[in-house]
Structure formats: C-alpha cells, structure tokens
Amino acid sequence: IEPNNSFIVQVKAVEITNSDKYKTGCTLRFPRLEKFRPDKQWFECMKLSELAELREKNEGKLASGKHFNLDEFDEDGNL
C-alpha cells in the first residue's frame, strides 16, 4: 500500500519492545485499535524520530499505573 493510499489509526499499547522483524527495530506489546482518524491525512502520522523519542523517554513503557502499598492507607481507607 502506498502511503498516500493509507489512513491513520490510533492505537494503544502497553510497551514498545525491541524487534528485528520490523524496519523500525521495535513493535508494540498488546496493541489495541482505539479508533480510525479520518480527520488526519496520511502524512500526519507519528514520525520515526517521534517514536524513538517516546521510546527513549519512557524506556519503552507506554501504560502508566500507580500501585499502592497497603501501608499508605489509614484505617478509613484514605491515602
């Protein structure tokens, strides 16, 4: 498929992992399609440099979640 015949999709994933199977050198772990983006043109996709920056900044992690220690709660269940 030629890029100008493509369309943009928005995906969500947990992590970017190394992979020598793809030109980017990486792949998404647990990817999920969130939505099609008809409001964007094919050339408005994420650039490889932006992907590399995102990957480096977050050490590959894309999902964030805070895990609480039970000791952080008082007897009423408040932090």
PDB file of N, CA, C and O in Angstrom:
ATOM      1  N   ILE A   1       0.852  -1.177   0.000  1.00  0.00           N
ATOM      2  CA  ILE A   1       0.000   0.000   0.000  1.00  0.00           C
ATOM      3  C   ILE A   1       0.895   1.236   0.000  1.00  0.00           C
ATOM      4  O   ILE A   1       1.779   1.361   0.846  1.00  0.00           O
ATOM      5  N   GLU A   2       0.660   2.083  -0.917  1.00  0.00           N
ATOM      6  CA  GLU A   2       1.390   3.343  -0.967  1.00  0.00           C
ATOM      7  C   GLU A   2       0.926   4.235   0.184  1.00  0.00           C
ATOM      8  O   GLU A   2      -0.275   4.247   0.504  1.00  0.00           O
ATOM      9  N   PRO A   3       1.836   4.961   0.824  1.00  0.00           N
ATOM     10  CA  PRO A   3       1.446   5.817   1.950  1.00  0.00           C
ATOM     11  C   PRO A   3       0.285   6.758   1.645  1.00  0.00           C
ATOM     12  O   PRO A   3      -0.600   6.936   2.476  1.00  0.00           O
ATOM     13  N   ASN A   4       0.247   7.329   0.452  1.00  0.00           N
ATOM     14  CA  ASN A   4      -0.835   8.265   0.137  1.00  0.00           C
ATOM     15  C   ASN A   4      -2.186   7.572  -0.031  1.00  0.00           C
ATOM     16  O   ASN A   4      -3.214   8.228  -0.097  1.00  0.00           O
ATOM     17  N   ASN A   5      -2.202   6.241  -0.063  1.00  0.00           N
ATOM     18  CA  ASN A   5      -3.454   5.476  -0.105  1.00  0.00           C
ATOM     19  C   ASN A   5      -3.803   4.901   1.263  1.00  0.00           C
ATOM     20  O   ASN A   5      -4.726   4.112   1.388  1.00  0.00           O
ATOM     21  N   SER A   6      -3.049   5.291   2.272  1.00  0.00           N
ATOM     22  CA  SER A   6      -3.251   4.775   3.622  1.00  0.00           C
ATOM     23  C   SER A   6      -4.150   5.698   4.428  1.00  0.00           C
ATOM     24  O   SER A   6      -4.513   6.787   3.983  1.00  0.00           O
ATOM     25  N   PHE A   7      -4.476   5.270   5.623  1.00  0.00           N
ATOM     26  CA  PHE A   7      -5.217   6.101   6.552  1.00  0.00           C
ATOM     27  C   PHE A   7      -4.603   5.943   7.932  1.00  0.00           C
ATOM     28  O   PHE A   7      -3.868   4.996   8.199  1.00  0.00           O
ATOM     29  N   ILE A   8      -4.896   6.884   8.800  1.00  0.00           N
ATOM     30  CA  ILE A   8      -4.315   6.918  10.147  1.00  0.00           C
ATOM     31  C   ILE A   8      -5.227   6.179  11.120  1.00  0.00           C
ATOM     32  O   ILE A   8      -6.436   6.346  11.088  1.00  0.00           O
ATOM     33  N   VAL A   9      -4.607   5.362  11.971  1.00  0.00           N
ATOM     34  CA  VAL A   9      -5.334   4.723  13.066  1.00  0.00           C
ATOM     35  C   VAL A   9      -4.658   5.127  14.368  1.00  0.00           C
ATOM     36  O   VAL A   9      -3.470   5.422  14.401  1.00  0.00           O
ATOM     37  N   GLN A  10      -5.417   5.171  15.415  1.00  0.00           N
ATOM     38  CA  GLN A  10      -4.902   5.474  16.752  1.00  0.00           C
ATOM     39  C   GLN A  10      -4.876   4.160  17.517  1.00  0.00           C
ATOM     40  O   GLN A  10      -5.888   3.469  17.597  1.00  0.00           O
ATOM     41  N   VAL A  11      -3.708   3.810  18.035  1.00  0.00           N
ATOM     42  CA  VAL A  11      -3.567   2.560  18.775  1.00  0.00           C
ATOM     43  C   VAL A  11      -3.116   2.834  20.201  1.00  0.00           C
ATOM     44  O   VAL A  11      -2.549   3.885  20.501  1.00  0.00           O
ATOM     45  N   LYS A  12      -3.384   1.869  21.051  1.00  0.00           N
ATOM     46  CA  LYS A  12      -2.966   1.928  22.443  1.00  0.00           C
ATOM     47  C   LYS A  12      -2.183   0.652  22.703  1.00  0.00           C
ATOM     48  O   LYS A  12      -2.548  -0.414  22.208  1.00  0.00           O
ATOM     49  N   ALA A  13      -1.100   0.748  23.452  1.00  0.00           N
ATOM     50  CA  ALA A  13      -0.282  -0.422  23.760  1.00  0.00           C
ATOM     51  C   ALA A  13       0.339  -0.249  25.133  1.00  0.00           C
ATOM     52  O   ALA A  13       0.386   0.856  25.677  1.00  0.00           O
ATOM     53  N   VAL A  14       0.821  -1.337  25.676  1.00  0.00           N
ATOM     54  CA  VAL A  14       1.431  -1.317  27.000  1.00  0.00           C
ATOM     55  C   VAL A  14       2.898  -0.900  26.922  1.00  0.00           C
ATOM     56  O   VAL A  14       3.391  -0.176  27.779  1.00  0.00           O
ATOM     57  N   GLU A  15       3.571  -1.343  25.849  1.00  0.00           N
ATOM     58  CA  GLU A  15       5.014  -1.166  25.808  1.00  0.00           C
ATOM     59  C   GLU A  15       5.504  -1.208  24.368  1.00  0.00           C
ATOM     60  O   GLU A  15       4.878  -1.808  23.503  1.00  0.00           O
ATOM     61  N   ILE A  16       6.635  -0.565  24.129  1.00  0.00           N
ATOM     62  CA  ILE A  16       7.341  -0.682  22.861  1.00  0.00           C
ATOM     63  C   ILE A  16       8.529  -1.600  23.137  1.00  0.00           C
ATOM     64  O   ILE A  16       9.343  -1.308  24.017  1.00  0.00           O
ATOM     65  N   THR A  17       8.611  -2.709  22.411  1.00  0.00           N
ATOM     66  CA  THR A  17       9.691  -3.664  22.642  1.00  0.00           C
ATOM     67  C   THR A  17      10.578  -3.780  21.408  1.00  0.00           C
ATOM     68  O   THR A  17      10.151  -3.501  20.283  1.00  0.00           O
ATOM     69  N   ASN A  18      11.811  -4.200  21.607  1.00  0.00           N
ATOM     70  CA  ASN A  18      12.756  -4.406  20.511  1.00  0.00           C
ATOM     71  C   ASN A  18      12.292  -5.552  19.633  1.00  0.00           C
ATOM     72  O   ASN A  18      11.757  -6.547  20.121  1.00  0.00           O
ATOM     73  N   SER A  19      12.501  -5.405  18.335  1.00  0.00           N
ATOM     74  CA  SER A  19      12.186  -6.467  17.389  1.00  0.00           C
ATOM     75  C   SER A  19      12.985  -6.230  16.119  1.00  0.00           C
ATOM     76  O   SER A  19      12.919  -5.151  15.537  1.00  0.00           O
ATOM     77  N   ASP A  20      13.708  -7.254  15.692  1.00  0.00           N
ATOM     78  CA  ASP A  20      14.456  -7.130  14.447  1.00  0.00           C
ATOM     79  C   ASP A  20      13.615  -7.537  13.237  1.00  0.00           C
ATOM     80  O   ASP A  20      14.089  -7.575  12.118  1.00  0.00           O
ATOM     81  N   LYS A  21      12.340  -7.808  13.454  1.00  0.00           N
ATOM     82  CA  LYS A  21      11.438  -8.212  12.377  1.00  0.00           C
ATOM     83  C   LYS A  21      10.876  -7.016  11.607  1.00  0.00           C
ATOM     84  O   LYS A  21      10.285  -7.194  10.548  1.00  0.00           O
ATOM     85  N   TYR A  22      11.016  -5.820  12.154  1.00  0.00           N
ATOM     86  CA  TYR A  22      10.430  -4.632  11.540  1.00  0.00           C
ATOM     87  C   TYR A  22      11.500  -3.575  11.300  1.00  0.00           C
ATOM     88  O   TYR A  22      12.471  -3.483  12.040  1.00  0.00           O
ATOM     89  N   LYS A  23      11.289  -2.762  10.278  1.00  0.00           N
ATOM     90  CA  LYS A  23      12.257  -1.711   9.948  1.00  0.00           C
ATOM     91  C   LYS A  23      12.479  -0.722  11.077  1.00  0.00           C
ATOM     92  O   LYS A  23      13.543  -0.151  11.213  1.00  0.00           O
ATOM     93  N   THR A  24      11.456  -0.501  11.893  1.00  0.00           N
ATOM     94  CA  THR A  24      11.580   0.447  12.996  1.00  0.00           C
ATOM     95  C   THR A  24      12.476  -0.093  14.113  1.00  0.00           C
ATOM     96  O   THR A  24      12.918   0.655  14.964  1.00  0.00           O
ATOM     97  N   GLY A  25      12.711  -1.413  14.125  1.00  0.00           N
ATOM     98  CA  GLY A  25      13.507  -2.024  15.187  1.00  0.00           C
ATOM     99  C   GLY A  25      12.705  -2.280  16.448  1.00  0.00           C
ATOM    100  O   GLY A  25      13.249  -2.633  17.481  1.00  0.00           O
ATOM    101  N   CYS A  26      11.389  -2.081  16.361  1.00  0.00           N
ATOM    102  CA  CYS A  26      10.547  -2.274  17.540  1.00  0.00           C
ATOM    103  C   CYS A  26       9.141  -2.697  17.130  1.00  0.00           C
ATOM    104  O   CYS A  26       8.774  -2.628  15.962  1.00  0.00           O
ATOM    105  N   THR A  27       8.385  -3.127  18.114  1.00  0.00           N
ATOM    106  CA  THR A  27       6.981  -3.479  17.919  1.00  0.00           C
ATOM    107  C   THR A  27       6.204  -3.117  19.176  1.00  0.00           C
ATOM    108  O   THR A  27       6.811  -2.822  20.215  1.00  0.00           O
ATOM    109  N   LEU A  28       4.898  -3.117  19.089  1.00  0.00           N
ATOM    110  CA  LEU A  28       4.051  -2.787  20.233  1.00  0.00           C
ATOM    111  C   LEU A  28       3.638  -4.055  20.965  1.00  0.00           C
ATOM    112  O   LEU A  28       3.292  -5.058  20.342  1.00  0.00           O
ATOM    113  N   ARG A  29       3.650  -3.995  22.270  1.00  0.00           N
ATOM    114  CA  ARG A  29       3.195  -5.111  23.097  1.00  0.00           C
ATOM    115  C   ARG A  29       1.735  -4.864  23.473  1.00  0.00           C
ATOM    116  O   ARG A  29       1.389  -3.803  23.978  1.00  0.00           O
ATOM    117  N   PHE A  30       0.887  -5.825  23.225  1.00  0.00           N
ATOM    118  CA  PHE A  30      -0.560  -5.756  23.475  1.00  0.00           C
ATOM    119  C   PHE A  30      -1.209  -4.544  22.798  1.00  0.00           C
ATOM    120  O   PHE A  30      -1.879  -3.740  23.445  1.00  0.00           O
ATOM    121  N   PRO A  31      -1.011  -4.409  21.480  1.00  0.00           N
ATOM    122  CA  PRO A  31      -1.634  -3.265  20.795  1.00  0.00           C
ATOM    123  C   PRO A  31      -3.138  -3.442  20.655  1.00  0.00           C
ATOM    124  O   PRO A  31      -3.640  -4.556  20.524  1.00  0.00           O
ATOM    125  N   ARG A  32      -3.857  -2.312  20.707  1.00  0.00           N
ATOM    126  CA  ARG A  32      -5.302  -2.298  20.533  1.00  0.00           C
ATOM    127  C   ARG A  32      -5.680  -1.092  19.673  1.00  0.00           C
ATOM    128  O   ARG A  32      -5.188   0.012  19.897  1.00  0.00           O
ATOM    129  N   LEU A  33      -6.541  -1.329  18.721  1.00  0.00           N
ATOM    130  CA  LEU A  33      -7.030  -0.233  17.885  1.00  0.00           C
ATOM    131  C   LEU A  33      -8.011   0.586  18.708  1.00  0.00           C
ATOM    132  O   LEU A  33      -8.973   0.048  19.249  1.00  0.00           O
ATOM    133  N   GLU A  34      -7.744   1.871  18.845  1.00  0.00           N
ATOM    134  CA  GLU A  34      -8.677   2.746  19.556  1.00  0.00           C
ATOM    135  C   GLU A  34      -9.690   3.340  18.600  1.00  0.00           C
ATOM    136  O   GLU A  34     -10.870   3.347  18.881  1.00  0.00           O
ATOM    137  N   LYS A  35      -9.191   3.881  17.469  1.00  0.00           N
ATOM    138  CA  LYS A  35     -10.125   4.455  16.502  1.00  0.00           C
ATOM    139  C   LYS A  35      -9.418   4.794  15.201  1.00  0.00           C
ATOM    140  O   LYS A  35      -8.207   4.922  15.143  1.00  0.00           O
ATOM    141  N   PHE A  36     -10.216   4.909  14.156  1.00  0.00           N
ATOM    142  CA  PHE A  36      -9.731   5.420  12.887  1.00  0.00           C
ATOM    143  C   PHE A  36      -9.718   6.929  12.979  1.00  0.00           C
ATOM    144  O   PHE A  36     -10.547   7.525  13.665  1.00  0.00           O
ATOM    145  N   ARG A  37      -8.782   7.571  12.292  1.00  0.00           N
ATOM    146  CA  ARG A  37      -8.650   9.023  12.358  1.00  0.00           C
ATOM    147  C   ARG A  37      -8.863   9.664  10.991  1.00  0.00           C
ATOM    148  O   ARG A  37      -7.916  10.074  10.317  1.00  0.00           O
ATOM    149  N   PRO A  38     -10.117   9.767  10.535  1.00  0.00           N
ATOM    150  CA  PRO A  38     -10.382  10.388   9.236  1.00  0.00           C
ATOM    151  C   PRO A  38     -10.055  11.879   9.213  1.00  0.00           C
ATOM    152  O   PRO A  38      -9.975  12.473   8.141  1.00  0.00           O
ATOM    153  N   ASP A  39      -9.844  12.471  10.399  1.00  0.00           N
ATOM    154  CA  ASP A  39      -9.516  13.896  10.494  1.00  0.00           C
ATOM    155  C   ASP A  39      -8.049  14.171  10.187  1.00  0.00           C
ATOM    156  O   ASP A  39      -7.645  15.321  10.104  1.00  0.00           O
ATOM    157  N   LYS A  40      -7.239  13.123  10.007  1.00  0.00           N
ATOM    158  CA  LYS A  40      -5.806  13.290   9.744  1.00  0.00           C
ATOM    159  C   LYS A  40      -5.450  12.742   8.364  1.00  0.00           C
ATOM    160  O   LYS A  40      -5.990  11.740   7.916  1.00  0.00           O
ATOM    161  N   GLN A  41      -4.526  13.420   7.715  1.00  0.00           N
ATOM    162  CA  GLN A  41      -4.003  12.974   6.428  1.00  0.00           C
ATOM    163  C   GLN A  41      -2.888  11.948   6.658  1.00  0.00           C
ATOM    164  O   GLN A  41      -2.295  11.888   7.738  1.00  0.00           O
ATOM    165  N   TRP A  42      -2.562  11.177   5.634  1.00  0.00           N
ATOM    166  CA  TRP A  42      -1.567  10.115   5.757  1.00  0.00           C
ATOM    167  C   TRP A  42      -0.207  10.633   6.216  1.00  0.00           C
ATOM    168  O   TRP A  42       0.522   9.942   6.915  1.00  0.00           O
ATOM    169  N   PHE A  43       0.127  11.859   5.888  1.00  0.00           N
ATOM    170  CA  PHE A  43       1.440  12.418   6.239  1.00  0.00           C
ATOM    171  C   PHE A  43       1.467  13.007   7.652  1.00  0.00           C
ATOM    172  O   PHE A  43       2.499  13.492   8.099  1.00  0.00           O
ATOM    173  N   GLU A  44       0.356  12.942   8.374  1.00  0.00           N
ATOM    174  CA  GLU A  44       0.292  13.466   9.737  1.00  0.00           C
ATOM    175  C   GLU A  44       0.511  12.380  10.793  1.00  0.00           C
ATOM    176  O   GLU A  44       0.249  12.591  11.970  1.00  0.00           O
ATOM    177  N   CYS A  45       1.011  11.231  10.361  1.00  0.00           N
ATOM    178  CA  CYS A  45       1.264  10.140  11.305  1.00  0.00           C
ATOM    179  C   CYS A  45       2.513  10.435  12.144  1.00  0.00           C
ATOM    180  O   CYS A  45       3.252  11.379  11.866  1.00  0.00           O
ATOM    181  N   MET A  46       2.726   9.623  13.168  1.00  0.00           N
ATOM    182  CA  MET A  46       3.909   9.776  14.008  1.00  0.00           C
ATOM    183  C   MET A  46       5.158   9.481  13.171  1.00  0.00           C
ATOM    184  O   MET A  46       5.214   8.503  12.443  1.00  0.00           O
ATOM    185  N   LYS A  47       6.137  10.326  13.287  1.00  0.00           N
ATOM    186  CA  LYS A  47       7.400  10.155  12.576  1.00  0.00           C
ATOM    187  C   LYS A  47       8.301   9.193  13.342  1.00  0.00           C
ATOM    188  O   LYS A  47       8.148   9.020  14.549  1.00  0.00           O
ATOM    189  N   LEU A  48       9.242   8.569  12.655  1.00  0.00           N
ATOM    190  CA  LEU A  48      10.172   7.649  13.311  1.00  0.00           C
ATOM    191  C   LEU A  48      10.956   8.340  14.418  1.00  0.00           C
ATOM    192  O   LEU A  48      11.209   7.749  15.465  1.00  0.00           O
ATOM    193  N   SER A  49      11.310   9.597  14.206  1.00  0.00           N
ATOM    194  CA  SER A  49      12.043  10.338  15.234  1.00  0.00           C
ATOM    195  C   SER A  49      11.186  10.537  16.486  1.00  0.00           C
ATOM    196  O   SER A  49      11.675  10.468  17.612  1.00  0.00           O
ATOM    197  N   GLU A  50       9.881  10.758  16.304  1.00  0.00           N
ATOM    198  CA  GLU A  50       8.965  10.919  17.437  1.00  0.00           C
ATOM    199  C   GLU A  50       8.782   9.593  18.174  1.00  0.00           C
ATOM    200  O   GLU A  50       8.715   9.559  19.399  1.00  0.00           O
ATOM    201  N   LEU A  51       8.731   8.501  17.417  1.00  0.00           N
ATOM    202  CA  LEU A  51       8.629   7.176  18.025  1.00  0.00           C
ATOM    203  C   LEU A  51       9.876   6.882  18.855  1.00  0.00           C
ATOM    204  O   LEU A  51       9.780   6.427  19.991  1.00  0.00           O
ATOM    205  N   ALA A  52      11.040   7.175  18.307  1.00  0.00           N
ATOM    206  CA  ALA A  52      12.295   6.950  19.026  1.00  0.00           C
ATOM    207  C   ALA A  52      12.353   7.790  20.300  1.00  0.00           C
ATOM    208  O   ALA A  52      12.787   7.314  21.352  1.00  0.00           O
ATOM    209  N   GLU A  53      11.897   9.035  20.221  1.00  0.00           N
ATOM    210  CA  GLU A  53      11.883   9.925  21.387  1.00  0.00           C
ATOM    211  C   GLU A  53      10.943   9.393  22.470  1.00  0.00           C
ATOM    212  O   GLU A  53      11.294   9.346  23.652  1.00  0.00           O
ATOM    213  N   LEU A  54       9.750   8.966  22.067  1.00  0.00           N
ATOM    214  CA  LEU A  54       8.782   8.402  23.005  1.00  0.00           C
ATOM    215  C   LEU A  54       9.343   7.149  23.667  1.00  0.00           C
ATOM    216  O   LEU A  54       9.250   6.967  24.873  1.00  0.00           O
ATOM    217  N   ARG A  55       9.950   6.321  22.855  1.00  0.00           N
ATOM    218  CA  ARG A  55      10.529   5.065  23.341  1.00  0.00           C
ATOM    219  C   ARG A  55      11.642   5.327  24.356  1.00  0.00           C
ATOM    220  O   ARG A  55      11.707   4.703  25.406  1.00  0.00           O
ATOM    221  N   GLU A  56      12.513   6.257  24.041  1.00  0.00           N
ATOM    222  CA  GLU A  56      13.636   6.592  24.931  1.00  0.00           C
ATOM    223  C   GLU A  56      13.158   7.260  26.214  1.00  0.00           C
ATOM    224  O   GLU A  56      13.599   6.915  27.307  1.00  0.00           O
ATOM    225  N   LYS A  57      12.241   8.187  26.089  1.00  0.00           N
ATOM    226  CA  LYS A  57      11.749   8.954  27.235  1.00  0.00           C
ATOM    227  C   LYS A  57      11.114   8.052  28.289  1.00  0.00           C
ATOM    228  O   LYS A  57      11.302   8.233  29.479  1.00  0.00           O
ATOM    229  N   ASN A  58      10.335   7.078  27.844  1.00  0.00           N
ATOM    230  CA  ASN A  58       9.595   6.218  28.766  1.00  0.00           C
ATOM    231  C   ASN A  58      10.205   4.832  28.924  1.00  0.00           C
ATOM    232  O   ASN A  58       9.555   3.940  29.460  1.00  0.00           O
ATOM    233  N   GLU A  59      11.412   4.655  28.426  1.00  0.00           N
ATOM    234  CA  GLU A  59      12.094   3.358  28.482  1.00  0.00           C
ATOM    235  C   GLU A  59      11.203   2.250  27.930  1.00  0.00           C
ATOM    236  O   GLU A  59      11.165   1.139  28.454  1.00  0.00           O
ATOM    237  N   GLY A  60      10.428   2.564  26.895  1.00  0.00           N
ATOM    238  CA  GLY A  60       9.572   1.589  26.243  1.00  0.00           C
ATOM    239  C   GLY A  60       8.200   1.432  26.860  1.00  0.00           C
ATOM    240  O   GLY A  60       7.303   0.874  26.250  1.00  0.00           O
ATOM    241  N   LYS A  61       8.003   1.921  28.076  1.00  0.00           N
ATOM    242  CA  LYS A  61       6.715   1.759  28.757  1.00  0.00           C
ATOM    243  C   LYS A  61       5.731   2.801  28.245  1.00  0.00           C
ATOM    244  O   LYS A  61       6.041   3.975  28.178  1.00  0.00           O
ATOM    245  N   LEU A  62       4.530   2.359  27.908  1.00  0.00           N
ATOM    246  CA  LEU A  62       3.507   3.278  27.426  1.00  0.00           C
ATOM    247  C   LEU A  62       2.343   3.397  28.395  1.00  0.00           C
ATOM    248  O   LEU A  62       1.681   4.411  28.448  1.00  0.00           O
ATOM    249  N   ALA A  63       2.080   2.342  29.143  1.00  0.00           N
ATOM    250  CA  ALA A  63       0.983   2.375  30.116  1.00  0.00           C
ATOM    251  C   ALA A  63       1.529   2.861  31.441  1.00  0.00           C
ATOM    252  O   ALA A  63       2.639   2.538  31.832  1.00  0.00           O
ATOM    253  N   SER A  64       0.757   3.649  32.117  1.00  0.00           N
ATOM    254  CA  SER A  64       1.174   4.090  33.443  1.00  0.00           C
ATOM    255  C   SER A  64       0.087   3.735  34.433  1.00  0.00           C
ATOM    256  O   SER A  64      -1.089   3.856  34.159  1.00  0.00           O
ATOM    257  N   GLY A  65       0.511   3.287  35.534  1.00  0.00           N
ATOM    258  CA  GLY A  65      -0.437   2.941  36.577  1.00  0.00           C
ATOM    259  C   GLY A  65       0.285   2.978  37.907  1.00  0.00           C
ATOM    260  O   GLY A  65       1.414   2.545  37.999  1.00  0.00           O
ATOM    261  N   LYS A  66      -0.360   3.520  38.897  1.00  0.00           N
ATOM    262  CA  LYS A  66       0.272   3.601  40.208  1.00  0.00           C
ATOM    263  C   LYS A  66      -0.215   2.430  41.039  1.00  0.00           C
ATOM    264  O   LYS A  66      -1.389   2.155  41.112  1.00  0.00           O
ATOM    265  N   HIS A  67       0.721   1.733  41.617  1.00  0.00           N
ATOM    266  CA  HIS A  67       0.390   0.638  42.511  1.00  0.00           C
ATOM    267  C   HIS A  67       0.551   1.145  43.931  1.00  0.00           C
ATOM    268  O   HIS A  67       1.534   1.785  44.260  1.00  0.00           O
ATOM    269  N   PHE A  68      -0.427   0.877  44.755  1.00  0.00           N
ATOM    270  CA  PHE A  68      -0.412   1.374  46.120  1.00  0.00           C
ATOM    271  C   PHE A  68       0.024   0.285  47.080  1.00  0.00           C
ATOM    272  O   PHE A  68      -0.338  -0.878  46.934  1.00  0.00           O
ATOM    273  N   ASN A  69       0.760   0.707  48.060  1.00  0.00           N
ATOM    274  CA  ASN A  69       1.143  -0.170  49.151  1.00  0.00           C
ATOM    275  C   ASN A  69       0.053  -0.045  50.208  1.00  0.00           C
ATOM    276  O   ASN A  69      -0.382   1.059  50.520  1.00  0.00           O
ATOM    277  N   LEU A  70      -0.377  -1.149  50.761  1.00  0.00           N
ATOM    278  CA  LEU A  70      -1.443  -1.097  51.770  1.00  0.00           C
ATOM    279  C   LEU A  70      -1.061  -0.238  52.965  1.00  0.00           C
ATOM    280  O   LEU A  70      -1.931   0.323  53.629  1.00  0.00           O
ATOM    281  N   ASP A  71       0.221  -0.093  53.255  1.00  0.00           N
ATOM    282  CA  ASP A  71       0.677   0.736  54.378  1.00  0.00           C
ATOM    283  C   ASP A  71       0.421   2.209  54.151  1.00  0.00           C
ATOM    284  O   ASP A  71       0.474   3.020  55.066  1.00  0.00           O
ATOM    285  N   GLU A  72       0.126   2.619  52.881  1.00  0.00           N
ATOM    286  CA  GLU A  72      -0.124   4.025  52.560  1.00  0.00           C
ATOM    287  C   GLU A  72      -1.539   4.459  52.965  1.00  0.00           C
ATOM    288  O   GLU A  72      -1.825   5.646  52.986  1.00  0.00           O
ATOM    289  N   PHE A  73      -2.423   3.531  53.283  1.00  0.00           N
ATOM    290  CA  PHE A  73      -3.806   3.847  53.629  1.00  0.00           C
ATOM    291  C   PHE A  73      -3.981   3.925  55.136  1.00  0.00           C
ATOM    292  O   PHE A  73      -3.373   3.165  55.891  1.00  0.00           O
ATOM    293  N   ASP A  74      -4.861   4.835  55.584  1.00  0.00           N
ATOM    294  CA  ASP A  74      -5.178   4.873  57.004  1.00  0.00           C
ATOM    295  C   ASP A  74      -6.302   3.868  57.288  1.00  0.00           C
ATOM    296  O   ASP A  74      -6.757   3.167  56.375  1.00  0.00           O
ATOM    297  N   GLU A  75      -6.772   3.806  58.520  1.00  0.00           N
ATOM    298  CA  GLU A  75      -7.769   2.783  58.868  1.00  0.00           C
ATOM    299  C   GLU A  75      -9.128   3.005  58.204  1.00  0.00           C
ATOM    300  O   GLU A  75      -9.928   2.095  58.108  1.00  0.00           O
ATOM    301  N   ASP A  76      -9.377   4.226  57.678  1.00  0.00           N
ATOM    302  CA  ASP A  76     -10.617   4.503  56.940  1.00  0.00           C
ATOM    303  C   ASP A  76     -10.482   4.231  55.438  1.00  0.00           C
ATOM    304  O   ASP A  76     -11.434   4.438  54.687  1.00  0.00           O
ATOM    305  N   GLY A  77      -9.309   3.796  55.001  1.00  0.00           N
ATOM    306  CA  GLY A  77      -9.087   3.506  53.591  1.00  0.00           C
ATOM    307  C   GLY A  77      -8.645   4.703  52.788  1.00  0.00           C
ATOM    308  O   GLY A  77      -8.621   4.655  51.567  1.00  0.00           O
ATOM    309  N   ASN A  78      -8.287   5.821  53.447  1.00  0.00           N
ATOM    310  CA  ASN A  78      -7.818   7.011  52.757  1.00  0.00           C
ATOM    311  C   ASN A  78      -6.304   7.017  52.673  1.00  0.00           C
ATOM    312  O   ASN A  78      -5.630   6.501  53.564  1.00  0.00           O
ATOM    313  N   LEU A  79      -5.794   7.644  51.626  1.00  0.00           N
ATOM    314  CA  LEU A  79      -4.337   7.774  51.486  1.00  0.00           C
ATOM    315  C   LEU A  79      -3.784   8.747  52.503  1.00  0.00           C
ATOM    316  O   LEU A  79      -4.377   9.684  52.880  1.00  0.00           O
TER     317      LEU A  79
END
